PDB file of C-alpha atoms in Angstrom:
ATOM      1  CA  ALA Q  14      13.222   4.195  12.791  1.00 78.00           C
ATOM      2  CA  GLN Q  15      11.896   4.352   9.267  1.00 85.00           C
ATOM      3  CA  SER Q  16       8.177   4.413   8.593  1.00 91.00           C
ATOM      4  CA  VAL Q  17       5.733   5.110   5.789  1.00 95.00           C
ATOM      5  CA  ALA Q  18       2.110   6.175   6.072  1.00 96.00           C
ATOM      6  CA  GLN Q  19      -0.537   5.938   3.391  1.00 96.00           C
ATOM      7  CA  PRO Q  20      -3.448   7.644   5.124  1.00 96.00           C
ATOM      8  CA  GLU Q  21      -6.157   6.539   2.687  1.00 96.00           C
ATOM      9  CA  ASP Q  22      -7.199   2.913   2.362  1.00 95.00           C
ATOM     10  CA  GLN Q  23      -9.085   3.733  -0.821  1.00 97.00           C
ATOM     11  CA  VAL Q  24      -9.236   6.582  -3.310  1.00 98.00           C
ATOM     12  CA  ASN Q  25     -12.124   6.902  -5.744  1.00 98.00           C
ATOM     13  CA  VAL Q  26     -11.867   9.057  -8.845  1.00 98.00           C
ATOM     14  CA  ALA Q  27     -13.786   9.443 -12.079  1.00 98.00           C
ATOM     15  CA  GLU Q  28     -12.073   8.571 -15.321  1.00 98.00           C
ATOM     16  CA  GLY Q  29     -10.446  11.620 -16.869  1.00 97.00           C
ATOM     17  CA  ASN Q  30     -10.066  13.425 -13.542  1.00 98.00           C
ATOM     18  CA  PRO Q  31      -6.712  13.994 -11.861  1.00 97.00           C
ATOM     19  CA  LEU Q  32      -5.741  11.572  -9.128  1.00 97.00           C
ATOM     20  CA  THR Q  33      -3.551  11.815  -6.047  1.00 98.00           C
ATOM     21  CA  VAL Q  34      -2.453   8.990  -3.777  1.00 98.00           C
ATOM     22  CA  LYS Q  35      -0.851  10.264  -0.589  1.00 98.00           C
ATOM     23  CA  CYS Q  36       2.300   9.105   1.134  1.00 98.00           C
ATOM     24  CA  THR Q  37       4.242  10.517   4.069  1.00 97.00           C
ATOM     25  CA  TYR Q  38       7.455   9.133   5.493  1.00 96.00           C
ATOM     26  CA  SER Q  39       9.769   9.299   8.458  1.00 94.00           C
ATOM     27  CA  VAL Q  40      13.471   8.530   8.213  1.00 90.00           C
ATOM     28  CA  SER Q  41      16.741   9.725   9.646  1.00 87.00           C
ATOM     29  CA  GLY Q  42      18.787  11.397   6.982  1.00 86.00           C
ATOM     30  CA  ASN Q  43      18.067  11.502   3.270  1.00 87.00           C
ATOM     31  CA  PRO Q  44      15.168   9.354   2.111  1.00 91.00           C
ATOM     32  CA  TYR Q  45      14.990   7.252  -1.020  1.00 94.00           C
ATOM     33  CA  LEU Q  46      11.337   6.915  -2.017  1.00 96.00           C
ATOM     34  CA  PHE Q  47       9.568   4.465  -4.296  1.00 97.00           C
ATOM     35  CA  TRP Q  48       6.093   3.845  -5.685  1.00 98.00           C
ATOM     36  CA  TYR Q  49       4.860   0.426  -6.763  1.00 97.00           C
ATOM     37  CA  VAL Q  50       1.544  -0.758  -8.202  1.00 97.00           C
ATOM     38  CA  GLN Q  51      -0.045  -4.162  -7.750  1.00 95.00           C
ATOM     39  CA  TYR Q  52      -2.749  -5.466 -10.058  1.00 93.00           C
ATOM     40  CA  PRO Q  53      -4.922  -8.423  -8.971  1.00 87.00           C
ATOM     41  CA  ASN Q  54      -3.034 -11.711  -8.785  1.00 81.00           C
ATOM     42  CA  ARG Q  55       0.216 -10.017  -9.753  1.00 84.00           C
ATOM     43  CA  GLY Q  56       3.383  -8.964  -7.997  1.00 88.00           C
ATOM     44  CA  LEU Q  57       4.428  -5.392  -7.391  1.00 93.00           C
ATOM     45  CA  GLN Q  58       5.440  -3.354 -10.435  1.00 95.00           C
ATOM     46  CA  PHE Q  59       7.876  -0.472 -10.071  1.00 96.00           C
ATOM     47  CA  LEU Q  60       6.462   2.924 -11.066  1.00 97.00           C
ATOM     48  CA  LEU Q  61       9.055   5.513 -10.070  1.00 97.00           C
ATOM     49  CA  LYS Q  62      11.576   6.546  -7.470  1.00 96.00           C
ATOM     50  CA  TYR Q  63      13.144   9.644  -5.978  1.00 96.00           C
ATOM     51  CA  ILE Q  64      16.826   9.514  -5.138  1.00 93.00           C
ATOM     52  CA  THR Q  65      18.058  13.085  -5.526  1.00 90.00           C
ATOM     53  CA  GLY Q  66      17.675  16.114  -7.775  1.00 90.00           C
ATOM     54  CA  ASP Q  67      14.427  17.407  -9.232  1.00 92.00           C
ATOM     55  CA  ASN Q  68      11.591  17.090  -6.736  1.00 94.00           C
ATOM     56  CA  LEU Q  69       9.148  16.086  -9.488  1.00 96.00           C
ATOM     57  CA  VAL Q  70       9.768  12.556 -10.650  1.00 97.00           C
ATOM     58  CA  LYS Q  71       8.121  11.100 -13.734  1.00 96.00           C
ATOM     59  CA  GLY Q  72       7.477   7.393 -14.041  1.00 95.00           C
ATOM     60  CA  SER Q  73       5.642   4.700 -15.943  1.00 92.00           C
ATOM     61  CA  TYR Q  74       2.100   4.909 -17.335  1.00 93.00           C
ATOM     62  CA  GLY Q  75       1.953   8.720 -17.018  1.00 96.00           C
ATOM     63  CA  PHE Q  76       2.400   8.768 -13.251  1.00 97.00           C
ATOM     64  CA  GLU Q  77       4.513  11.308 -11.421  1.00 98.00           C
ATOM     65  CA  ALA Q  78       5.328  12.040  -7.806  1.00 98.00           C
ATOM     66  CA  GLU Q  79       6.497  15.114  -5.977  1.00 96.00           C
ATOM     67  CA  PHE Q  80       9.047  14.945  -3.198  1.00 96.00           C
ATOM     68  CA  ASN Q  81       8.357  17.545  -0.512  1.00 96.00           C
ATOM     69  CA  LYS Q  82      11.067  17.547   2.132  1.00 94.00           C
ATOM     70  CA  SER Q  83       9.431  20.054   4.466  1.00 94.00           C
ATOM     71  CA  GLN Q  84       6.194  18.073   4.553  1.00 96.00           C
ATOM     72  CA  THR Q  85       7.975  14.691   4.390  1.00 96.00           C
ATOM     73  CA  SER Q  86       5.620  13.654   1.632  1.00 97.00           C
ATOM     74  CA  PHE Q  87       5.887  11.869  -1.696  1.00 98.00           C
ATOM     75  CA  HIS Q  88       2.407  11.929  -3.221  1.00 98.00           C
ATOM     76  CA  LEU Q  89       1.678  10.043  -6.427  1.00 98.00           C
ATOM     77  CA  LYS Q  90      -0.216  11.921  -9.115  1.00 98.00           C
ATOM     78  CA  LYS Q  91      -1.628  11.528 -12.587  1.00 98.00           C
ATOM     79  CA  PRO Q  92      -3.317  14.319 -14.563  1.00 97.00           C
ATOM     80  CA  SER Q  93      -6.028  12.138 -16.110  1.00 97.00           C
ATOM     81  CA  ALA Q  94      -7.046   8.808 -14.566  1.00 97.00           C
ATOM     82  CA  LEU Q  95      -7.894   5.709 -16.579  1.00 97.00           C
ATOM     83  CA  VAL Q  96     -10.131   2.825 -15.528  1.00 97.00           C
ATOM     84  CA  SER Q  97      -7.110   0.578 -16.087  1.00 96.00           C
ATOM     85  CA  ASP Q  98      -5.242   2.488 -13.334  1.00 97.00           C
ATOM     86  CA  SER Q  99      -7.479   0.780 -10.774  1.00 97.00           C
ATOM     87  CA  ALA Q 100      -5.101  -1.200  -8.572  1.00 97.00           C
ATOM     88  CA  LEU Q 101      -3.327  -1.259  -5.219  1.00 96.00           C
ATOM     89  CA  TYR Q 102      -0.554   1.323  -4.827  1.00 97.00           C
ATOM     90  CA  PHE Q 103       2.335   1.049  -2.392  1.00 97.00           C
ATOM     91  CA  CYS Q 104       4.730   3.732  -1.242  1.00 97.00           C
ATOM     92  CA  ALA Q 105       8.105   2.631   0.152  1.00 96.00           C
ATOM     93  CA  VAL Q 106      11.077   4.361   1.776  1.00 94.00           C
ATOM     94  CA  ARG Q 107      14.660   3.468   2.460  1.00 90.00           C
ATOM     95  CA  ALA Q 108      17.076   5.611   4.425  1.00 82.00           C
ATOM     96  CA  TYR Q 109      20.549   6.393   3.193  1.00 77.00           C
ATOM     97  CA  ASN Q 110      22.963   3.536   3.772  1.00 73.00           C
ATOM     98  CA  THR Q 111      20.341   1.033   4.902  1.00 76.00           C
ATOM     99  CA  ASP Q 112      19.231  -2.134   3.165  1.00 74.00           C
ATOM    100  CA  LYS Q 113      15.664  -2.415   4.312  1.00 85.00           C
ATOM    101  CA  LEU Q 114      12.851  -1.098   2.123  1.00 91.00           C
ATOM    102  CA  ILE Q 115       9.867  -0.157   4.286  1.00 92.00           C
ATOM    103  CA  PHE Q 116       6.441  -0.342   2.648  1.00 94.00           C
ATOM    104  CA  GLY Q 117       3.199   1.376   3.480  1.00 94.00           C
ATOM    105  CA  THR Q 118      -0.035  -0.553   3.888  1.00 94.00           C
ATOM    106  CA  GLY Q 119      -1.203   0.332   0.401  1.00 95.00           C
ATOM    107  CA  THR Q 120      -3.980   2.460  -1.096  1.00 97.00           C
ATOM    108  CA  ARG Q 121      -6.596   0.974  -3.351  1.00 96.00           C
ATOM    109  CA  LEU Q 122      -7.335   3.248  -6.300  1.00 98.00           C
ATOM    110  CA  GLN Q 123     -10.715   2.814  -7.944  1.00 98.00           C
ATOM    111  CA  VAL Q 124     -11.306   4.717 -11.180  1.00 97.00           C
ATOM    112  CA  PHE Q 125     -14.939   4.805 -12.273  1.00 97.00           C
ATOM    113  CA  PRO Q 126     -15.983   5.164 -15.911  1.00 94.00           C
TER     114      PRO Q 126
ATOM    115  CA  GLU Y   2       6.855  -9.224 -17.162  1.00 66.00           C
ATOM    116  CA  THR Y   3       9.508  -8.066 -14.727  1.00 73.00           C
ATOM    117  CA  GLY Y   4      12.046 -10.831 -15.391  1.00 93.00           C
ATOM    118  CA  VAL Y   5      11.347 -12.504 -12.047  1.00 96.00           C
ATOM    119  CA  THR Y   6       9.377 -15.764 -12.108  1.00 96.00           C
ATOM    120  CA  GLN Y   7       7.918 -17.723  -9.228  1.00 97.00           C
ATOM    121  CA  THR Y   8       6.557 -21.257  -9.023  1.00 97.00           C
ATOM    122  CA  PRO Y   9       4.106 -22.507  -8.077  1.00 97.00           C
ATOM    123  CA  ARG Y  10       1.637 -19.648  -8.366  1.00 96.00           C
ATOM    124  CA  HIS Y  11      -0.759 -21.303  -5.946  1.00 96.00           C
ATOM    125  CA  LEU Y  12      -0.096 -23.837  -3.191  1.00 96.00           C
ATOM    126  CA  VAL Y  13      -2.348 -25.541  -0.677  1.00 95.00           C
ATOM    127  CA  MET Y  14      -0.634 -27.527   2.038  1.00 93.00           C
ATOM    128  CA  GLY Y  15      -1.408 -29.177   5.318  1.00 90.00           C
ATOM    129  CA  MET Y  16       0.406 -28.288   8.507  1.00 88.00           C
ATOM    130  CA  THR Y  17       2.507 -31.449   8.354  1.00 87.00           C
ATOM    131  CA  ASN Y  18       3.577 -31.113   4.716  1.00 88.00           C
ATOM    132  CA  LYS Y  19       6.937 -30.020   3.368  1.00 94.00           C
ATOM    133  CA  LYS Y  20       6.975 -27.902   0.242  1.00 95.00           C
ATOM    134  CA  SER Y  21       9.270 -25.450  -1.511  1.00 97.00           C
ATOM    135  CA  LEU Y  22       8.733 -22.180  -3.331  1.00 98.00           C
ATOM    136  CA  LYS Y  23      11.018 -21.319  -6.214  1.00 98.00           C
ATOM    137  CA  CYS Y  24      12.100 -17.966  -7.583  1.00 98.00           C
ATOM    138  CA  GLU Y  25      14.236 -17.291 -10.635  1.00 97.00           C
ATOM    139  CA  GLN Y  26      15.431 -13.955 -11.945  1.00 97.00           C
ATOM    140  CA  HIS Y  27      16.646 -13.310 -15.488  1.00 95.00           C
ATOM    141  CA  LEU Y  28      17.938  -9.799 -14.867  1.00 95.00           C
ATOM    142  CA  GLY Y  29      21.545 -10.506 -13.927  1.00 95.00           C
ATOM    143  CA  HIS Y  30      20.965  -9.159 -10.425  1.00 95.00           C
ATOM    144  CA  ASN Y  31      23.039 -10.023  -7.382  1.00 94.00           C
ATOM    145  CA  ALA Y  32      20.547  -9.484  -4.562  1.00 94.00           C
ATOM    146  CA  MET Y  33      17.359 -11.463  -3.952  1.00 96.00           C
ATOM    147  CA  TYR Y  34      14.615 -11.113  -1.360  1.00 95.00           C
ATOM    148  CA  TRP Y  35      11.650 -12.972   0.110  1.00 96.00           C
ATOM    149  CA  TYR Y  36       8.656 -10.959   1.311  1.00 96.00           C
ATOM    150  CA  LYS Y  37       5.379 -11.981   2.929  1.00 96.00           C
ATOM    151  CA  GLN Y  38       2.233 -10.079   1.974  1.00 94.00           C
ATOM    152  CA  SER Y  39      -0.791 -10.479   4.220  1.00 92.00           C
ATOM    153  CA  ALA Y  40      -4.087  -8.657   3.873  1.00 85.00           C
ATOM    154  CA  LYS Y  41      -4.209  -5.205   5.471  1.00 78.00           C
ATOM    155  CA  LYS Y  42      -0.542  -5.364   6.505  1.00 85.00           C
ATOM    156  CA  PRO Y  43       2.598  -3.838   5.001  1.00 87.00           C
ATOM    157  CA  LEU Y  44       4.915  -6.130   3.107  1.00 92.00           C
ATOM    158  CA  GLU Y  45       7.167  -7.957   5.524  1.00 93.00           C
ATOM    159  CA  LEU Y  46      10.758  -8.542   4.529  1.00 93.00           C
ATOM    160  CA  MET Y  47      11.765 -12.090   5.418  1.00 95.00           C
ATOM    161  CA  PHE Y  48      15.217 -12.777   3.970  1.00 94.00           C
ATOM    162  CA  VAL Y  49      17.867 -11.008   1.926  1.00 93.00           C
ATOM    163  CA  TYR Y  50      20.638 -12.634  -0.091  1.00 93.00           C
ATOM    164  CA  ASN Y  51      23.495 -10.782  -1.730  1.00 89.00           C
ATOM    165  CA  PHE Y  52      25.903 -12.708  -3.964  1.00 87.00           C
ATOM    166  CA  LYS Y  53      24.377 -15.956  -2.597  1.00 85.00           C
ATOM    167  CA  GLU Y  54      25.103 -14.998   1.010  1.00 86.00           C
ATOM    168  CA  GLN Y  55      22.269 -14.396   3.445  1.00 85.00           C
ATOM    169  CA  THR Y  56      22.568 -10.890   4.806  1.00 85.00           C
ATOM    170  CA  GLU Y  57      19.301 -10.529   6.647  1.00 81.00           C
ATOM    171  CA  ASN Y  58      16.897 -12.768   8.495  1.00 81.00           C
ATOM    172  CA  ASN Y  59      14.085 -10.623   9.751  1.00 81.00           C
ATOM    173  CA  SER Y  60      13.232 -12.751  12.817  1.00 87.00           C
ATOM    174  CA  VAL Y  61      11.517 -15.336  10.649  1.00 93.00           C
ATOM    175  CA  PRO Y  62      10.427 -18.595  12.335  1.00 93.00           C
ATOM    176  CA  SER Y  63      12.600 -21.596  11.580  1.00 93.00           C
ATOM    177  CA  ARG Y  64       9.736 -23.355   9.788  1.00 95.00           C
ATOM    178  CA  PHE Y  65      10.750 -21.109   6.865  1.00 96.00           C
ATOM    179  CA  SER Y  66      14.155 -22.042   5.461  1.00 95.00           C
ATOM    180  CA  PRO Y  67      15.679 -20.112   2.548  1.00 96.00           C
ATOM    181  CA  GLU Y  68      18.242 -21.394   0.081  1.00 96.00           C
ATOM    182  CA  CYS Y  69      20.161 -19.480  -2.565  1.00 95.00           C
ATOM    183  CA  PRO Y  70      22.303 -21.821  -4.683  1.00 94.00           C
ATOM    184  CA  ASN Y  71      23.323 -19.059  -7.098  1.00 93.00           C
ATOM    185  CA  SER Y  72      22.501 -15.424  -7.806  1.00 91.00           C
ATOM    186  CA  SER Y  73      19.652 -16.342 -10.164  1.00 95.00           C
ATOM    187  CA  HIS Y  74      17.729 -18.784  -7.979  1.00 97.00           C
ATOM    188  CA  LEU Y  75      16.117 -18.496  -4.579  1.00 97.00           C
ATOM    189  CA  PHE Y  76      14.078 -21.094  -2.727  1.00 97.00           C
ATOM    190  CA  LEU Y  77      11.893 -20.971   0.351  1.00 97.00           C
ATOM    191  CA  HIS Y  78      11.509 -24.348   2.028  1.00 97.00           C
ATOM    192  CA  LEU Y  79       8.388 -24.733   4.117  1.00 96.00           C
ATOM    193  CA  HIS Y  80       7.668 -27.293   6.844  1.00 94.00           C
ATOM    194  CA  THR Y  81       5.138 -27.632   9.658  1.00 93.00           C
ATOM    195  CA  LEU Y  82       3.509 -24.337   8.776  1.00 93.00           C
ATOM    196  CA  GLN Y  83       0.616 -22.782  10.665  1.00 94.00           C
ATOM    197  CA  PRO Y  84      -2.653 -21.447   9.222  1.00 94.00           C
ATOM    198  CA  GLU Y  85      -1.489 -17.885   9.967  1.00 93.00           C
ATOM    199  CA  ASP Y  86       1.328 -18.432   7.480  1.00 95.00           C
ATOM    200  CA  SER Y  87      -1.242 -18.315   4.680  1.00 96.00           C
ATOM    201  CA  ALA Y  88      -0.293 -15.308   2.558  1.00 96.00           C
ATOM    202  CA  LEU Y  89       1.165 -14.177  -0.745  1.00 96.00           C
ATOM    203  CA  TYR Y  90       4.913 -14.805  -0.824  1.00 97.00           C
ATOM    204  CA  LEU Y  91       6.789 -12.467  -3.093  1.00 96.00           C
ATOM    205  CA  CYS Y  92      10.292 -12.787  -4.415  1.00 97.00           C
ATOM    206  CA  ALA Y  93      12.246  -9.742  -5.580  1.00 96.00           C
ATOM    207  CA  SER Y  94      15.663  -8.984  -6.974  1.00 96.00           C
ATOM    208  CA  SER Y  95      17.856  -5.919  -7.392  1.00 94.00           C
ATOM    209  CA  GLN Y  96      21.225  -5.199  -8.946  1.00 94.00           C
ATOM    210  CA  ASP Y  97      22.737  -5.162  -5.491  1.00 88.00           C
ATOM    211  CA  LYS Y  98      21.711  -4.268  -1.948  1.00 84.00           C
ATOM    212  CA  GLY Y  99      22.403  -0.568  -2.314  1.00 83.00           C
ATOM    213  CA  SER Y 100      19.963   1.937  -0.877  1.00 81.00           C
ATOM    214  CA  THR Y 101      19.056   3.468  -4.231  1.00 87.00           C
ATOM    215  CA  GLU Y 102      18.512   0.191  -6.052  1.00 90.00           C
ATOM    216  CA  THR Y 103      15.080  -0.685  -7.386  1.00 93.00           C
ATOM    217  CA  GLN Y 104      13.668  -4.057  -6.424  1.00 95.00           C
ATOM    218  CA  TYR Y 105      11.791  -5.984  -9.104  1.00 95.00           C
ATOM    219  CA  PHE Y 106       9.114  -8.380  -7.954  1.00 96.00           C
ATOM    220  CA  GLY Y 107       7.817 -11.691  -9.187  1.00 96.00           C
ATOM    221  CA  PRO Y 108       4.083 -12.488  -9.397  1.00 95.00           C
ATOM    222  CA  GLY Y 109       4.073 -14.275  -6.048  1.00 96.00           C
ATOM    223  CA  THR Y 110       2.971 -17.629  -4.698  1.00 97.00           C
ATOM    224  CA  ARG Y 111      -0.425 -17.637  -3.003  1.00 96.00           C
ATOM    225  CA  LEU Y 112      -0.077 -20.072  -0.089  1.00 96.00           C
ATOM    226  CA  LEU Y 113      -2.953 -21.562   1.868  1.00 96.00           C
ATOM    227  CA  VAL Y 114      -2.155 -23.637   4.947  1.00 95.00           C
ATOM    228  CA  LEU Y 115      -4.970 -25.871   6.135  1.00 93.00           C
TER     229      LEU Y 115
END
């Protein structure tokens, strides 16, 4: 069975500092991994995805994520946080040849000025 | 904007009402989805349509009835809902159902059942 874990309900970081939002997954076979962001009263916006190839994936708004197969992780990172990055972040996984996208419970990122 | 629109954005209904949620995508996609988002819970996939055909019903109660008249439009018909059905209902679309495809989400309909 597929599953995604986002171990932190909330991450607090000062503006200008690097940020990391953690995600670990469990699937059979090759995983396809996604990050989405949700701002208040909005739907989910796609940030980036890992399908194959380079383990470091770059996405929108300066975000990147690193696929680590041995640790079954796909942590989201940004070198310098902005107050406007404050939002709810969702990690999602889909196994090869399956239709269902499984989401984590979300991590609220709070960036303080 | 993601190219996926949903109406209404907010809906309050009684348990005996019948209402419908509408989703429209302007991306030329062939697959459309309904999700339910409740507080503190992962997104729950409800229904999947591919080329207007329903391909997944994730054990959703019959008081939720989807309709997909064409690849650009998706409806969710609601009747005799329960208060626990109050949630944010999100529509999404993707080029097709493939495993690597990105799903693009609408802004959601915030539903309150009294």
